[in-house]
Short mmCIF file of C-alpha atoms in Angstrom, two decimals:
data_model
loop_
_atom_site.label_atom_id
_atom_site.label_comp_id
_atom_site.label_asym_id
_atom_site.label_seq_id
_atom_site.Cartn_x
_atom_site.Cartn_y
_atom_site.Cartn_z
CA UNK E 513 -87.58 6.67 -25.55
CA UNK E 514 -84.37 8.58 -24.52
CA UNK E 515 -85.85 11.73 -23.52
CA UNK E 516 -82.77 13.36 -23.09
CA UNK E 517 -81.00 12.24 -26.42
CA UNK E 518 -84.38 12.93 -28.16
CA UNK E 519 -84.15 16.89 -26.91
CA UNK E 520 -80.90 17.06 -28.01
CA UNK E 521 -81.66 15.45 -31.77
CA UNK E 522 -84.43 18.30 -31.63
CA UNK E 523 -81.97 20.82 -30.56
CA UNK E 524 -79.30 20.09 -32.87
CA UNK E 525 -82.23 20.00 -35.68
CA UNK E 526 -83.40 23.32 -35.32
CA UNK E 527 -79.75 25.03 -34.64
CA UNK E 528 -78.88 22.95 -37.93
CA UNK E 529 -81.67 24.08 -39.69
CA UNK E 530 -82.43 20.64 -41.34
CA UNK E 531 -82.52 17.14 -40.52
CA UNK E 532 -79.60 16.31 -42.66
CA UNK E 533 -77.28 18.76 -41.00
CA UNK E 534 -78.24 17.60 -37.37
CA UNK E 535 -77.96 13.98 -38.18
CA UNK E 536 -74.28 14.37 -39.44
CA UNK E 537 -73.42 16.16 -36.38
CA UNK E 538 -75.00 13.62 -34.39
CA UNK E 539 -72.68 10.85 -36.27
CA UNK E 540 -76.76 9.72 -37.04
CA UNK E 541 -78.69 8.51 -39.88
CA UNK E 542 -81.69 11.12 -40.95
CA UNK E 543 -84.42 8.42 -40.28
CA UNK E 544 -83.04 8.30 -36.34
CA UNK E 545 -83.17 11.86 -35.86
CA UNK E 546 -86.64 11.87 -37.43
CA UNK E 547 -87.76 9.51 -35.48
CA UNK E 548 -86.48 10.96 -32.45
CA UNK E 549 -88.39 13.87 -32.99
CA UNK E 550 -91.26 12.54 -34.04
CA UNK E 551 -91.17 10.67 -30.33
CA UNK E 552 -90.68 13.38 -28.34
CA UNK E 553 -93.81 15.19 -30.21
CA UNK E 554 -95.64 12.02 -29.36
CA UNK E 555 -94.30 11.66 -25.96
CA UNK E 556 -95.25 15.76 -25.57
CA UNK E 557 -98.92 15.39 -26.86
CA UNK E 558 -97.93 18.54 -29.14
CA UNK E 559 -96.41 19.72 -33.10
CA UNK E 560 -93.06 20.80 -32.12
CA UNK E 561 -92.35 21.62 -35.92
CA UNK E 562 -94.14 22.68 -39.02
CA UNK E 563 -92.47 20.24 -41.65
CA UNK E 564 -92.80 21.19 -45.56
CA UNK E 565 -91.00 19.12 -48.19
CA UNK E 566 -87.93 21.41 -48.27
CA UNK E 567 -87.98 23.23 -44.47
CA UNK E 568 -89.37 23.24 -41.50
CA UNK E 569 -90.52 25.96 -39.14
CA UNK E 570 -91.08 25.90 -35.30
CA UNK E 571 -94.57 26.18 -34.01
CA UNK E 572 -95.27 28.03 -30.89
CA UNK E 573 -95.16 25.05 -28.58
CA UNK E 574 -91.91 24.09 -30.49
CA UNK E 575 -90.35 27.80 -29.65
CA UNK E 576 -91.26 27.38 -26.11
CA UNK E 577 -89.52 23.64 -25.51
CA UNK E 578 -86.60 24.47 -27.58
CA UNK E 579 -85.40 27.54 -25.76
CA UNK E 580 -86.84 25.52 -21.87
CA UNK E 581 -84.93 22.12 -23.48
CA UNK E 582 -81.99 24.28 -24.65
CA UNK E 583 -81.52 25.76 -20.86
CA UNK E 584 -81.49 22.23 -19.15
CA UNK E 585 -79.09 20.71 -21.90
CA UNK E 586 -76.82 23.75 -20.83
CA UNK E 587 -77.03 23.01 -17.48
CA UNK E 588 -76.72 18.97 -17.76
CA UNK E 589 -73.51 19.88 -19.88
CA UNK E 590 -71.79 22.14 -17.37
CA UNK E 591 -72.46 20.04 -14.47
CA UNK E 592 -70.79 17.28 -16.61
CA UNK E 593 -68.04 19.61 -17.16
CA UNK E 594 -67.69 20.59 -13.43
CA UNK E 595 -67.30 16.95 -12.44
CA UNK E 596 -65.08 16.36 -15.58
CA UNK E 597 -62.86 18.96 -14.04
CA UNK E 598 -62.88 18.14 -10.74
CA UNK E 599 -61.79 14.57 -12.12
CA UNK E 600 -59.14 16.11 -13.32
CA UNK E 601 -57.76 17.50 -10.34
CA UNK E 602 -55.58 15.79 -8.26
CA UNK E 603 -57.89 15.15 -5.17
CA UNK E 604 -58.85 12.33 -2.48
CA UNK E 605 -56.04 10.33 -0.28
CA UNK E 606 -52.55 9.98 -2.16
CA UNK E 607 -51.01 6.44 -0.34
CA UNK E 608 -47.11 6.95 -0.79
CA UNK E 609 -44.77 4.31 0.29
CA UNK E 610 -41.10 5.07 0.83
CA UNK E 611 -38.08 3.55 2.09
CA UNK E 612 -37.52 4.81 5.77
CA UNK E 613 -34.43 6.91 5.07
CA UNK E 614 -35.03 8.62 1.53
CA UNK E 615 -38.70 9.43 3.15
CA UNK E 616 -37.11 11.07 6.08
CA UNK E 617 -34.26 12.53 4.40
CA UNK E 618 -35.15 13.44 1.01
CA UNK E 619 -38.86 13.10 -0.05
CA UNK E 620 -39.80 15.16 3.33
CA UNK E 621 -37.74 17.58 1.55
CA UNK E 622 -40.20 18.76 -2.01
CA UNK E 623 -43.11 16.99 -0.60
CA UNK E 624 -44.74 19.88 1.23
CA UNK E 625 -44.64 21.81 -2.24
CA UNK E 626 -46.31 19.12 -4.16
CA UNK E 627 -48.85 19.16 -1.50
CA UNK E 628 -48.93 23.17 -2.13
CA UNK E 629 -49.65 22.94 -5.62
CA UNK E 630 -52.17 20.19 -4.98
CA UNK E 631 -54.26 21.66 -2.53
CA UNK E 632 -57.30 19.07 -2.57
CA UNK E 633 -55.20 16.11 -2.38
CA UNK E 634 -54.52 14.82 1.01
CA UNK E 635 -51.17 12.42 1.35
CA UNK E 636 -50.56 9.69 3.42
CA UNK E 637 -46.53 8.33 4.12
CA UNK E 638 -45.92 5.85 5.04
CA UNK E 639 -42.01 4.98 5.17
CA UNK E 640 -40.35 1.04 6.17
CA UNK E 641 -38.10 -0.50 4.49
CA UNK E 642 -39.61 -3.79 3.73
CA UNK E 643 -41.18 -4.86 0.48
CA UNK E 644 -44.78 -3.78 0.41
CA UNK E 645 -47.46 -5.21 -1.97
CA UNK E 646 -49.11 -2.31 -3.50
CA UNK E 647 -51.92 -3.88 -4.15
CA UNK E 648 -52.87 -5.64 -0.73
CA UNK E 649 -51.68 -3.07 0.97
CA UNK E 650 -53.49 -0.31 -0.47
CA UNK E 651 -50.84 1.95 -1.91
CA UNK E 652 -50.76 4.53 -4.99
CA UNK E 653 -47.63 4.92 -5.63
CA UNK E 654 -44.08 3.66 -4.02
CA UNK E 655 -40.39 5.07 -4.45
CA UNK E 656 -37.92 2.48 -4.70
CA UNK E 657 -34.11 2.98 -4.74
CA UNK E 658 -32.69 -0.50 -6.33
CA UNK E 659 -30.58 -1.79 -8.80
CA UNK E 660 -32.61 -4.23 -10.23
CA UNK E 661 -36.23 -4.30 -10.41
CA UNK E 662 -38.48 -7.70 -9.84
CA UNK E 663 -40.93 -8.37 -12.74
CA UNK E 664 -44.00 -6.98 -11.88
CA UNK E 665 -47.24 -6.11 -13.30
CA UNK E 666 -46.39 -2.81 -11.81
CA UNK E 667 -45.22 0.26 -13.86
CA UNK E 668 -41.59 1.83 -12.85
CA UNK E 669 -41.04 5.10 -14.29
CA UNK E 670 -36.75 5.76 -13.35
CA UNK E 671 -36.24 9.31 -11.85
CA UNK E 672 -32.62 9.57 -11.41
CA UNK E 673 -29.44 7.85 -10.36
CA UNK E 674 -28.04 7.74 -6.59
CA UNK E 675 -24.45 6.87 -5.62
CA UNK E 676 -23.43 4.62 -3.16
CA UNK E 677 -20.21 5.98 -1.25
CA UNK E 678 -17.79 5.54 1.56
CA UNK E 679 -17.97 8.56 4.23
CA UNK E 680 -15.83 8.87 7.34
CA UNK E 681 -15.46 12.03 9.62
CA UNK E 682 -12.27 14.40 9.45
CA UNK E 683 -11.64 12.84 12.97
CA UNK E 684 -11.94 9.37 12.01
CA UNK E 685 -9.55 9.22 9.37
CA UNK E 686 -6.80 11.54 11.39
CA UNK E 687 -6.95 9.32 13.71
CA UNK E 688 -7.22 5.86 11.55
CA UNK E 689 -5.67 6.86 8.45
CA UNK E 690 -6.63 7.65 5.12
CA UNK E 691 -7.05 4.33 3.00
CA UNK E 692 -5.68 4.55 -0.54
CA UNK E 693 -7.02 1.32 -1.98
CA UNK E 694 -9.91 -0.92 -1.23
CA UNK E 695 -7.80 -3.68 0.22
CA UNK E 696 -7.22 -1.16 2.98
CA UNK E 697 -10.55 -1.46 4.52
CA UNK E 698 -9.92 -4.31 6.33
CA UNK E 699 -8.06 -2.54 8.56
CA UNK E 700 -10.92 -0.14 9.00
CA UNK E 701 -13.82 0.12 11.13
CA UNK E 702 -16.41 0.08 8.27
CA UNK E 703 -20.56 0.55 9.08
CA UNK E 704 -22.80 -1.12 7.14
CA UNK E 705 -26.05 -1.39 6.01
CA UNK E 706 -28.15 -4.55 7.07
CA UNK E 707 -30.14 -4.69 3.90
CA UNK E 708 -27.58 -4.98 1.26
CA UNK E 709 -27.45 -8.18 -0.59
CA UNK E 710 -23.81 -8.92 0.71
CA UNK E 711 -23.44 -6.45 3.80
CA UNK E 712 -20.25 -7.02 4.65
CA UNK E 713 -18.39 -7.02 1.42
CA UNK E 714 -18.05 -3.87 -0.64
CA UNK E 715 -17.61 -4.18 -4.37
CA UNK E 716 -15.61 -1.13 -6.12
CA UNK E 717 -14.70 -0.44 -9.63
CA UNK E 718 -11.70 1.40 -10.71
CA UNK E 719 -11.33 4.12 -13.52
CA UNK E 720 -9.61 1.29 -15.59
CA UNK E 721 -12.82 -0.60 -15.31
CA UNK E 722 -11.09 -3.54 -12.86
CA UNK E 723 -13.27 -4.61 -10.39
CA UNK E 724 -12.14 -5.09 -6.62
CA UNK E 725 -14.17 -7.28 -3.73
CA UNK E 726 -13.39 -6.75 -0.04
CA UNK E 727 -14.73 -8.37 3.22
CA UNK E 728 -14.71 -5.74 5.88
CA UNK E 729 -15.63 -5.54 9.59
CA UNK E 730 -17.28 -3.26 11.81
CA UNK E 731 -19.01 -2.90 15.34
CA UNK E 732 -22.25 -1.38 13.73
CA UNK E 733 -24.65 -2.34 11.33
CA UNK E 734 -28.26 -1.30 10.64
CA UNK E 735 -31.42 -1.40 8.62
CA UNK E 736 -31.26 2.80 7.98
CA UNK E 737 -28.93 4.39 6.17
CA UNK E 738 -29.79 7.12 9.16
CA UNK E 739 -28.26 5.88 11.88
CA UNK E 740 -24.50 4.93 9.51
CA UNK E 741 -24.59 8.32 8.92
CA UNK E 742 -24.89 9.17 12.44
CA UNK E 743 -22.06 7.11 13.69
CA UNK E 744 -19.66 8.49 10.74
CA UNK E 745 -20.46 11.70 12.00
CA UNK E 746 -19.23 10.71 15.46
CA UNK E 747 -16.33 9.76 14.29
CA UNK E 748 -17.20 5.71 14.95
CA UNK E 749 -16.07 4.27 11.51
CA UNK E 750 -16.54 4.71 7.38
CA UNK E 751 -20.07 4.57 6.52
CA UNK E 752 -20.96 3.14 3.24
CA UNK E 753 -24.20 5.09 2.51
CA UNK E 754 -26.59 6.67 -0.62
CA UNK E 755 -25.44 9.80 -1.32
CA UNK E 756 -28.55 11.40 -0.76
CA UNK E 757 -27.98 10.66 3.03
CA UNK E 758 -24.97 12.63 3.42
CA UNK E 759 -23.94 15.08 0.64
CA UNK E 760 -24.93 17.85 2.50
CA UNK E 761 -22.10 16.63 5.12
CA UNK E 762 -19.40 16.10 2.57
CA UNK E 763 -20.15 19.40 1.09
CA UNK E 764 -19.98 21.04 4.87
CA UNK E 765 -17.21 18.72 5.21
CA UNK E 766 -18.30 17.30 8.26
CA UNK E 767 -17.75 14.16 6.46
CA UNK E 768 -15.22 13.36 3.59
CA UNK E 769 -15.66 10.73 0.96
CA UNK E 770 -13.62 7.67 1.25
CA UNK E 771 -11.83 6.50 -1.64
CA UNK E 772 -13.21 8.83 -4.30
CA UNK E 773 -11.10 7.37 -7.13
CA UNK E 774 -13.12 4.11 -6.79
CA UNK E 775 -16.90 3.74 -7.39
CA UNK E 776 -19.51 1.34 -6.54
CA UNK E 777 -22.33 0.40 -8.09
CA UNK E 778 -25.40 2.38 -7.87
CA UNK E 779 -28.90 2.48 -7.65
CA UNK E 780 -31.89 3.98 -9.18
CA UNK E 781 -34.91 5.55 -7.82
CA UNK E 782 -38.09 4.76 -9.45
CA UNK E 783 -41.34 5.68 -8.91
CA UNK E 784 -43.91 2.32 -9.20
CA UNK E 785 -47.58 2.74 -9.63
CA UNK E 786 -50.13 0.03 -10.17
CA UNK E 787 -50.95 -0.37 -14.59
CA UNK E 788 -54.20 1.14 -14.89
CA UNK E 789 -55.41 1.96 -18.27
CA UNK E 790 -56.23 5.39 -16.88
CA UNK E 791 -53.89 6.60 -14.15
CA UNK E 792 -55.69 8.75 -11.77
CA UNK E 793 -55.08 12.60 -11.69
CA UNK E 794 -53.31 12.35 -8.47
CA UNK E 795 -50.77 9.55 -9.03
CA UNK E 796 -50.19 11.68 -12.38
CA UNK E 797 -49.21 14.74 -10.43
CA UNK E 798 -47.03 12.92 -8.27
CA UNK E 799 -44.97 10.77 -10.69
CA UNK E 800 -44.70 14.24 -13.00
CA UNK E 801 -43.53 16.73 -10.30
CA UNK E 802 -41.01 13.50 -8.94
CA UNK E 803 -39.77 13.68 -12.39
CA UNK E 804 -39.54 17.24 -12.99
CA UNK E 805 -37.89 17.44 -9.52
CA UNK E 806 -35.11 14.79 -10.23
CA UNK E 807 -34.59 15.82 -13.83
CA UNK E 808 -31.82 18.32 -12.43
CA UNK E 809 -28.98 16.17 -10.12
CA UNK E 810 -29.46 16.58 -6.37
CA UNK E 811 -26.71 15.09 -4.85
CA UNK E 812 -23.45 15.80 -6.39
#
């Protein structure tokens, strides 16, 4: 016998006041619920309940167990609850993979107040910029900035858009020039990122919608958009960089954007997360205050 189910058939019978009435709350047929009873008198060695045709009355020994049974079902109950709640909370170790610069630069940035508002949750970053597996590697959630996504068992939620732009410092282009269409680049010194699918040719698109392709040179390339920000800054060449990298310098105008009439293509930041048919509390926070965090632009 289920002790515990049977003292809560006998609860529910006497708050009921009938057999009927308890067995419909239980989702139960009558016979179950009187047989439930009927055990637990059995297993008790005493008459919990004087039955009659119609009603049924509590005997002493009945009164006794049902207010002692009543007490420990409260209690089972609200420790279930505690833990229920404590589920529910964002808690435990949060494993967040980011790509080196957008870690550095931009998720250092709200990440101390998601931590703030999630007070039992320890987080672990861990920024490269190499393709982890999630999986294998242990990770609950990853932000990727891309323009196309692999398929993937994974789930990508999209947070928000990020430009890719030319930069170059006031210096720089006094002393270079100003180019005026993408064809001039080649006389530039242009710094670019290792890690682009075709580093050293830059792909534009003009307000008419024609698209332009140029090879360019440069005495620096590298695997973070960091250190191209860096050089621009010393005056060394035009960076092409994310825009999260450097708006804060074009809107200081320590750097000035190159060829603003043209755009490149972009790329969106996504947050990934293994499919779980119920995400944890804590990879829940994170992908909800990412979103509610991106909803209004950053970088413009």
């Amino acid at each position: 016998m289920d002790q515990l189910a049977a003292m809560r058939a006998f609860r529910r019978v006497v708050e009921s006041g009938s057999f009927t009435a308890a067995a419909a709350e239980l989702n139960q047929s009558h016979t179950i619920v009187s047989r439930q009873v009927r055990q637990l008198e059995l297993e008790l060695g005493a008459q919990l309940l004087n039955r009659t045709t119609r009603r049924f009355a509590l005997t002493e020994a009945g009164q006794e167990y049902y207010e002692r049974s009543r007490q420990i079902i409260d209690q089972i109950d609200d420790a279930a609850q505690a833990v229920s709640a404590h589920q529910a909370l964002p808690s435990g170790v949060l494993r967040i993979n980011a790509p080196m610069a957008f870690g550095t630069l931009e998720l250092a940035q709200w990440l101390p107040q998601f931590i703030m508002a999630n007070p039992q949750l320890k987080v672990d970053l861990v920024c490269n910029d190499r393709l982890v597996d999630m999986i294998e590697e242990g990770f609950d959630v990853a932000l990727r900035l891309t323009r196309a996504l692999p398929d993937s068992t994974l789930v990508a939620k999209r947070l928000t858009r990020c430009e890719i732009l030319l930069a170059a410092a006031p210096a720089y282009l006094k002393l270079h020039g100003v180019p005026q269409q993408p064809a001039d680049l080649v006389q530039h010194n242009c710094l670019t990122y290792t890690l682009a699918q075709k580093s050293n040719e830059f792909q534009f698109y003009a307000a008419d919608g024609s698209e332009h392709a140029v090879s360019v040179r440069g005495n620096l390339q590298a695997n973070t958009g960091i250190a191209l920000r860096s050089a621009a800054l010393a005056g060394l060449g035009i960076a092409a960089t994310s825009s999260f990298i450097v708006h804060e310098d074009l809107r200081r105008g320590d750097l000035l954007h190159v060829l603003p009439d043209f755009t490149m293509k972009p790329r969106d930041l996504y947050a990934i997360y293994p499919q779980n048919r119920h995400l944890s509390p804590k990879v829940r926070a994170f992908v909800d205050f990412a979103t509610a965090w991106y909803r209004t632009p950053r970088w413009e």
